[in-house]
């Protein structure tokens, strides 16, 4: 493409593995395209070619996200060498991360899953995003990934480097939410000592994501309806109409039509939002069974990369347990379970003993019930208890399951005041004798 705007549009549509840019034409266009690819297409490499090199501009382009800046008499050979290496790297990346995502997944949005319901959802997202539909409503249970769906909308809606701004409507009071969304003028209320720019204004030409829109109070619902109808708004305390030039994406985990029938949500606002609702499937859906191991493996891989250590895989018994669970908290709960396991697991594989579920699972009285109560010691005690129960309270087997020595386990039993039933102690002594006999025979 000869025009940078056309090049950006084409790149967004096809998500290429590589962009080769001849930089001699226009420095500003080159910088714009490099920045766009770096922010919107993180999987796309950009190589800049120049017959009239500028060291200063080369440094700026590489800092902005270009993979390489090639110039000089060996340009052709250097480019060929770079492309050969890049092809190998990208094939390895496809063999690694590619299995986590469907072909419909937009670049830079980690919407893990290849089930029919996920593919259908992503197809719907792309169709709606590439239409003129505005606003866009996303529905789904808590933890299904509604914000990821919103980011996918933003990615597919042909925009270059515009902002994606998000706000959780359930976390702010009515007055704070109004100021956050629309901004305010100086003196609008006590403490308003200067003008404030609201999120609608910050999202100009980009997207604003209103998470849990059902929690907006009635008076703000009316003000939001005006924004949707008239495409303009006023700051709190202001008299000037400000044009709203952004994609408005709203989400809810409630049935908004039922909420409207109960009088808890404006019916006219619901119909204004629900032009073409996008529904994000829950993890409990029958056809998402194969997505659970993909998600679990992806989270383990992600945490291993960010922490620089910890387990790198999941033991078959642990994966079977993950597959059996009903996931009322959906993908968010699965991510939390994996993160906890990565924190406390000391072996290279996540074992069943390191899995703590948020609900629908037996919990001892001393198990932490909320994140603020969660501690490493409480988790270790719980994992030891679970390992003991799964092995019939036999310390030798429990130590093997936990990946620690029997002496270490004995010290932790004493520390946490965990008592072993008498019959189990006798069985454990018999097991030790058997193991000792087996070793003697092998010797």
PDB file of N, CA and C in Angstrom, residues 134-135 220-234 242-245 248:
ATOM      1  N   UNK A 134     -23.954   0.591  17.346  1.00  0.00           N
ATOM      2  CA  UNK A 134     -23.438   1.382  18.467  1.00  0.00           C
ATOM      3  C   UNK A 134     -24.639   1.969  19.221  1.00  0.00           C
ATOM      4  N   UNK A 135     -24.879   1.565  20.447  1.00  0.00           N
ATOM      5  CA  UNK A 135     -24.028   0.819  21.372  1.00  0.00           C
ATOM      6  C   UNK A 135     -24.051  -0.688  21.129  1.00  0.00           C
ATOM      7  N   UNK A 220     -28.867   8.274  36.599  1.00  0.00           N
ATOM      8  CA  UNK A 220     -27.768   8.170  35.644  1.00  0.00           C
ATOM      9  C   UNK A 220     -28.170   7.371  34.411  1.00  0.00           C
ATOM     10  N   UNK A 221     -29.101   6.431  34.588  1.00  0.00           N
ATOM     11  CA  UNK A 221     -29.618   5.699  33.429  1.00  0.00           C
ATOM     12  C   UNK A 221     -30.261   6.673  32.440  1.00  0.00           C
ATOM     13  N   UNK A 222     -30.990   7.647  32.970  1.00  0.00           N
ATOM     14  CA  UNK A 222     -31.636   8.642  32.108  1.00  0.00           C
ATOM     15  C   UNK A 222     -30.593   9.484  31.378  1.00  0.00           C
ATOM     16  N   UNK A 223     -29.516   9.847  32.070  1.00  0.00           N
ATOM     17  CA  UNK A 223     -28.469  10.656  31.446  1.00  0.00           C
ATOM     18  C   UNK A 223     -27.723   9.842  30.387  1.00  0.00           C
ATOM     19  N   UNK A 224     -27.532   8.554  30.661  1.00  0.00           N
ATOM     20  CA  UNK A 224     -26.868   7.691  29.687  1.00  0.00           C
ATOM     21  C   UNK A 224     -27.738   7.505  28.443  1.00  0.00           C
ATOM     22  N   UNK A 225     -29.058   7.391  28.664  1.00  0.00           N
ATOM     23  CA  UNK A 225     -29.971   7.253  27.530  1.00  0.00           C
ATOM     24  C   UNK A 225     -29.871   8.465  26.609  1.00  0.00           C
ATOM     25  N   UNK A 226     -29.724   9.636  27.211  1.00  0.00           N
ATOM     26  CA  UNK A 226     -29.579  10.862  26.412  1.00  0.00           C
ATOM     27  C   UNK A 226     -28.302  10.813  25.568  1.00  0.00           C
ATOM     28  N   UNK A 227     -27.228  10.276  26.145  1.00  0.00           N
ATOM     29  CA  UNK A 227     -25.976  10.145  25.393  1.00  0.00           C
ATOM     30  C   UNK A 227     -26.178   9.235  24.184  1.00  0.00           C
ATOM     31  N   UNK A 228     -26.879   8.116  24.399  1.00  0.00           N
ATOM     32  CA  UNK A 228     -27.097   7.164  23.321  1.00  0.00           C
ATOM     33  C   UNK A 228     -27.980   7.731  22.220  1.00  0.00           C
ATOM     34  N   UNK A 229     -28.960   8.532  22.607  1.00  0.00           N
ATOM     35  CA  UNK A 229     -29.913   9.068  21.631  1.00  0.00           C
ATOM     36  C   UNK A 229     -29.371  10.289  20.896  1.00  0.00           C
ATOM     37  N   UNK A 230     -28.716  11.176  21.637  1.00  0.00           N
ATOM     38  CA  UNK A 230     -28.306  12.456  21.054  1.00  0.00           C
ATOM     39  C   UNK A 230     -26.815  12.542  20.741  1.00  0.00           C
ATOM     40  N   UNK A 231     -26.067  11.519  21.169  1.00  0.00           N
ATOM     41  CA  UNK A 231     -24.623  11.478  20.915  1.00  0.00           C
ATOM     42  C   UNK A 231     -23.903  12.699  21.483  1.00  0.00           C
ATOM     43  N   UNK A 232     -24.392  13.171  22.617  1.00  0.00           N
ATOM     44  CA  UNK A 232     -23.733  14.294  23.288  1.00  0.00           C
ATOM     45  C   UNK A 232     -24.009  14.211  24.782  1.00  0.00           C
ATOM     46  N   UNK A 233     -23.230  14.955  25.574  1.00  0.00           N
ATOM     47  CA  UNK A 233     -23.408  14.958  27.024  1.00  0.00           C
ATOM     48  C   UNK A 233     -22.878  16.274  27.588  1.00  0.00           C
ATOM     49  N   UNK A 234     -23.180  16.508  28.854  1.00  0.00           N
ATOM     50  CA  UNK A 234     -22.645  17.674  29.562  1.00  0.00           C
ATOM     51  C   UNK A 234     -21.891  17.218  30.797  1.00  0.00           C
ATOM     52  N   UNK A 242     -21.112  18.401  24.770  1.00  0.00           N
ATOM     53  CA  UNK A 242     -19.873  17.826  24.238  1.00  0.00           C
ATOM     54  C   UNK A 242     -20.241  16.637  23.366  1.00  0.00           C
ATOM     55  N   UNK A 243     -19.712  16.614  22.182  1.00  0.00           N
ATOM     56  CA  UNK A 243     -20.030  15.538  21.249  1.00  0.00           C
ATOM     57  C   UNK A 243     -19.417  14.218  21.713  1.00  0.00           C
ATOM     58  N   UNK A 244     -20.184  13.146  21.642  1.00  0.00           N
ATOM     59  CA  UNK A 244     -19.703  11.817  22.029  1.00  0.00           C
ATOM     60  C   UNK A 244     -19.347  11.032  20.769  1.00  0.00           C
ATOM     61  N   UNK A 245     -18.059  10.858  20.525  1.00  0.00           N
ATOM     62  CA  UNK A 245     -17.598  10.163  19.323  1.00  0.00           C
ATOM     63  C   UNK A 245     -16.838   8.894  19.713  1.00  0.00           C
ATOM     64  N   UNK A 248     -19.735   2.723  22.366  1.00  0.00           N
ATOM     65  CA  UNK A 248     -20.168   2.465  23.739  1.00  0.00           C
ATOM     66  C   UNK A 248     -20.490   0.980  23.861  1.00  0.00           C
TER      67      UNK A 248
END
